Amino acid sequence: MTRAPVAVTADCTGCGACLLTCPEHAFRPVARPGAPAGLDVLASHCTGCLECIEICPADAIVEVRGER
Ligand code: SF4
Ligand code: SF4
C-alpha cells in the first residue's frame, strides 16, 4: 500500500486548519473503531508540499518520508 508523504498523529485536535490549507484537498476524516476520529491523508492526492505541517497548531502532522 502506498502511503502519503505525511500522516496525522493522535495529537490532532480537529481544528480543521489543514483541511483549509491543503491545496490538493488530501485530508479525509476517518472513523476509527475504538479510537477518536482522526484524519487520513490520501496518497493519491498529497504532493508532499508540507504546507499542512507548517500550519498545524498542534504539530500533529508528520513527514513519513522513507517509510513508504
Ligand atoms: S491542522 Fe493539525 S490539529 Fe488541525 S485538524 Fe489538521 S492535523 Fe488536526
Ligand atoms: S503535504 Fe501538501 S498536499 Fe500533502 S496533505 Fe499536506 S498540504 Fe496537502
XYZ file of N, CA and C and ligand atoms in Angstrom:
220
model
N 0.843 -1.191 0.000
C 0.000 0.000 0.000
C 0.884 1.248 0.000
N 0.600 2.133 -0.902
C 1.358 3.375 -0.969
C 0.875 4.347 0.091
N 1.810 4.897 0.828
C 1.447 5.851 1.876
C 1.699 7.268 1.389
N 0.922 8.184 1.945
C 1.127 9.593 1.638
C 2.420 10.067 2.297
N 3.013 11.163 1.816
C 4.264 11.680 2.392
C 4.105 12.243 3.796
N 2.867 12.479 4.210
C 2.626 12.982 5.566
C 1.519 12.165 6.207
N 1.476 12.206 7.549
C 0.437 11.498 8.279
C 0.011 12.342 9.467
N -1.211 12.124 9.926
C -1.752 12.856 11.066
C -1.674 11.958 12.301
N -1.131 12.482 13.367
C -0.963 11.711 14.596
C -2.156 11.920 15.534
N -2.123 11.242 16.660
C -3.196 11.337 17.651
C -3.225 12.699 18.334
N -2.232 13.548 18.068
C -2.225 14.894 18.660
C -3.238 15.825 17.999
N -3.812 15.394 16.906
C -4.768 16.232 16.160
C -5.943 16.624 17.036
N -6.253 17.914 17.040
C -7.378 18.422 17.827
C -8.626 18.604 16.974
N -8.515 18.361 15.696
C -9.661 18.514 14.810
C -9.979 19.956 14.479
N -8.990 20.831 14.537
C -9.239 22.260 14.320
C -9.651 22.573 12.878
N -9.236 21.728 11.952
C -9.641 21.912 10.558
C -8.712 22.782 9.725
N -7.682 23.330 10.326
C -6.794 24.236 9.590
C -6.148 23.560 8.390
N -5.785 22.298 8.545
C -5.104 21.613 7.445
C -6.056 21.367 6.280
N -7.323 21.104 6.589
C -8.282 20.883 5.516
C -8.423 22.132 4.655
N -8.359 23.299 5.295
C -8.482 24.552 4.563
C -7.199 24.904 3.831
N -6.072 24.433 4.354
C -4.775 24.816 3.801
C -4.343 23.942 2.634
N -4.639 22.663 2.700
C -4.109 21.738 1.696
C -4.603 22.094 0.294
N -3.687 22.416 -0.609
C -4.099 22.795 -1.970
C -4.658 21.623 -2.765
N -4.393 20.406 -2.288
C -4.852 19.210 -3.019
C -6.084 18.564 -2.379
N -6.587 19.151 -1.300
C -7.738 18.575 -0.579
C -7.486 17.102 -0.258
N -6.342 16.834 0.321
C -5.911 15.448 0.548
C -6.388 14.867 1.874
N -6.916 15.698 2.752
C -7.322 15.194 4.072
C -8.747 14.670 4.037
N -8.944 13.537 4.705
C -10.275 12.943 4.813
C -10.504 12.524 6.267
N -11.623 12.954 6.862
C -11.950 12.487 8.207
C -12.200 10.981 8.178
N -11.731 10.291 9.188
C -11.957 8.852 9.268
C -12.439 8.475 10.662
N -13.356 7.554 10.709
C -13.804 6.986 11.968
C -12.914 5.790 12.277
N -12.431 5.733 13.493
C -11.564 4.619 13.884
C -12.239 3.839 15.003
N -12.601 2.594 14.737
C -13.245 1.795 15.780
C -12.400 1.741 17.050
N -12.973 2.126 18.155
C -12.267 2.067 19.416
C -11.278 3.190 19.647
N -11.277 4.191 18.771
C -10.341 5.302 18.917
C -11.034 6.594 18.471
N -10.515 7.751 18.893
C -11.113 9.009 18.461
C -11.023 9.160 16.945
N -11.962 9.871 16.394
C -11.918 10.132 14.955
C -10.643 10.880 14.604
N -10.145 10.643 13.416
C -8.912 11.298 13.003
C -8.964 11.703 11.551
N -7.817 11.972 10.998
C -7.727 12.373 9.598
C -6.782 11.432 8.867
N -7.181 11.044 7.678
C -6.281 10.317 6.797
C -5.800 11.261 5.707
N -4.649 10.960 5.148
C -4.121 11.722 4.021
C -4.146 10.810 2.795
N -4.810 11.251 1.764
C -4.916 10.439 0.554
C -3.606 10.476 -0.223
N -2.990 9.312 -0.365
C -1.725 9.237 -1.088
C -1.903 9.651 -2.545
N -3.097 9.443 -3.062
C -3.351 9.777 -4.467
C -3.457 11.278 -4.691
N -3.628 12.043 -3.611
C -3.783 13.495 -3.732
C -2.551 14.260 -3.235
N -1.951 13.785 -2.149
C -0.890 14.540 -1.486
C 0.364 14.627 -2.348
N 0.875 15.850 -2.512
C 2.084 16.085 -3.302
C 3.326 16.235 -2.427
N 3.129 16.231 -1.093
C 4.269 16.386 -0.205
C 4.752 17.815 -0.082
N 3.857 18.768 -0.316
C 4.270 20.183 -0.264
C 4.600 20.629 1.156
N 4.069 19.924 2.145
C 4.329 20.149 3.574
C 3.722 21.431 4.126
N 2.846 22.062 3.374
C 2.175 23.265 3.892
C 1.358 22.941 5.137
N 0.811 21.734 5.187
C -0.014 21.355 6.338
C 0.822 21.273 7.615
N 2.056 20.798 7.493
C 2.925 20.715 8.667
C 3.205 22.121 9.196
N 3.362 23.063 8.284
C 3.615 24.448 8.691
C 2.423 25.036 9.431
N 1.219 24.686 8.992
C 0.031 25.356 9.520
C -0.522 24.695 10.775
N -0.271 23.421 10.978
C -0.932 22.706 12.085
C -0.521 23.264 13.448
N -1.469 23.811 14.217
C -1.133 24.417 15.511
C -0.800 23.380 16.585
N -1.144 22.114 16.328
C -0.907 21.068 17.328
C 0.320 20.222 16.987
N 1.025 20.592 15.936
C 2.173 19.792 15.472
C 1.786 18.321 15.316
N 0.600 18.111 14.768
C 0.059 16.755 14.675
C 0.303 16.100 13.321
N 0.945 16.821 12.403
C 1.213 16.249 11.081
C 2.707 15.997 10.960
N 3.038 14.784 10.561
C 4.451 14.398 10.492
C 4.793 13.902 9.094
N 6.043 14.083 8.737
C 6.527 13.604 7.463
C 6.871 12.119 7.625
N 6.495 11.309 6.660
C 6.764 9.881 6.754
C 7.674 9.425 5.611
N 8.440 10.342 5.095
C 9.366 10.012 4.011
C 10.277 8.857 4.439
N 10.489 7.935 3.550
C 11.366 6.819 3.852
C 10.650 5.622 4.432
N 9.365 5.786 4.739
C 8.596 4.679 5.301
C 7.544 4.195 4.323
N 7.646 4.646 3.084
C 6.589 4.295 2.143
C 6.791 2.884 1.602
S -4.327 21.380 11.432
Fe -3.470 19.784 12.798
S -4.785 19.800 14.650
Fe -5.877 20.890 12.995
S -7.205 19.301 12.034
Fe -5.259 19.397 10.859
S -3.922 17.827 11.791
Fe -5.604 18.222 13.236
S 1.828 17.846 2.225
Fe 0.703 19.407 0.989
S -0.547 18.173 -0.433
Fe 0.093 16.793 1.231
S -1.558 16.851 2.742
Fe -0.044 18.414 3.351
S -0.763 20.352 2.415
Fe -1.817 18.632 1.388
